[in-house]
Tab-separated table of C-alpha atoms in Angstrom:
chain	number	residue	atom	x	y	z
A	670	UNK	CA	76.580	153.612	153.091
A	671	UNK	CA	77.995	155.403	156.111
A	672	UNK	CA	80.402	158.305	155.702
A	673	UNK	CA	83.993	156.918	155.587
A	674	UNK	CA	85.491	159.881	157.461
A	675	UNK	CA	82.934	159.507	160.257
A	676	UNK	CA	83.659	155.782	160.548
A	677	UNK	CA	87.413	156.434	160.621
A	678	UNK	CA	86.960	158.993	163.403
A	679	UNK	CA	84.773	156.599	165.377
A	680	UNK	CA	87.251	153.712	165.319
A	681	UNK	CA	90.445	155.781	165.492
A	682	UNK	CA	91.260	154.648	169.045
A	683	UNK	CA	90.569	150.947	168.480
A	684	UNK	CA	93.591	148.660	168.537
A	685	UNK	CA	94.355	146.679	165.380
A	686	UNK	CA	92.900	143.590	167.082
A	687	UNK	CA	89.968	144.570	169.315
A	688	UNK	CA	87.970	142.540	171.804
A	689	UNK	CA	84.206	142.267	171.811
A	690	UNK	CA	84.126	144.595	174.808
A	691	UNK	CA	86.314	147.204	173.080
A	692	UNK	CA	84.019	147.223	170.056
A	693	UNK	CA	80.960	147.481	172.315
A	694	UNK	CA	82.466	150.393	174.270
A	695	UNK	CA	83.368	152.242	171.083
A	696	UNK	CA	79.926	151.743	169.571
A	697	UNK	CA	78.102	152.279	172.888
A	698	UNK	CA	76.255	148.986	172.680
A	699	UNK	CA	76.240	145.823	174.766
A	700	UNK	CA	78.772	143.080	173.987
A	701	UNK	CA	75.836	140.829	173.062
A	702	UNK	CA	75.004	143.239	170.232
A	703	UNK	CA	78.518	142.885	168.815
A	704	UNK	CA	78.169	139.103	168.981
A	705	UNK	CA	74.844	139.398	167.122
A	706	UNK	CA	76.542	141.503	164.442
A	707	UNK	CA	79.062	138.689	164.073
A	708	UNK	CA	76.549	135.864	163.965
A	709	UNK	CA	73.684	137.448	162.019
A	710	UNK	CA	75.211	140.272	159.984
A	711	UNK	CA	78.659	139.048	159.044
A	712	UNK	CA	81.029	141.081	161.215
A	713	UNK	CA	84.211	139.052	160.786
A	714	UNK	CA	86.003	137.683	163.826
A	715	UNK	CA	89.025	135.559	164.557
A	716	UNK	CA	88.729	132.968	167.305
A	717	UNK	CA	91.787	132.835	169.487
A	718	UNK	CA	90.377	130.119	171.723
A	719	UNK	CA	87.056	128.573	172.566
A	720	UNK	CA	85.735	131.783	174.168
A	721	UNK	CA	88.149	134.456	172.949
A	722	UNK	CA	87.416	136.523	169.842
A	723	UNK	CA	89.263	139.370	168.205
A	724	UNK	CA	88.065	141.743	165.529
A	725	UNK	CA	90.455	143.319	163.043
A	726	UNK	CA	90.065	147.061	162.862
A	727	UNK	CA	89.827	146.961	159.067
A	728	UNK	CA	87.001	144.389	159.252
A	729	UNK	CA	85.116	146.551	161.753
A	730	UNK	CA	85.549	149.518	159.401
A	731	UNK	CA	84.211	147.567	156.421
A	732	UNK	CA	81.265	146.349	158.473
A	733	UNK	CA	80.383	149.861	159.612
A	734	UNK	CA	80.690	151.269	156.109
A	735	UNK	CA	78.116	148.819	154.802
A	736	UNK	CA	75.970	148.616	157.957
A	737	UNK	CA	73.548	151.260	156.676
A	738	UNK	CA	72.603	148.709	154.013
A	739	UNK	CA	71.785	146.040	156.607
A	740	UNK	CA	68.182	145.894	157.761
A	741	UNK	CA	66.827	144.030	160.728
A	742	UNK	CA	63.757	142.241	159.426
A	743	UNK	CA	62.867	140.605	162.731
């Protein structure tokens, strides 16, 4: 499990409903990585349209808190 205070500091500037690009910028990864987290590792998203996704800040926090438990077995 990741340190809750560290996760809170990391996502402090995220809006309550963040875009894929905002999450990627915060985490310093490519947007495709965020989409992979959604598809393969359960990062929750809300579809606003056919190509528009938003991530709730609390869902991102929960994902990051448990992400140390996720292993990439590929």
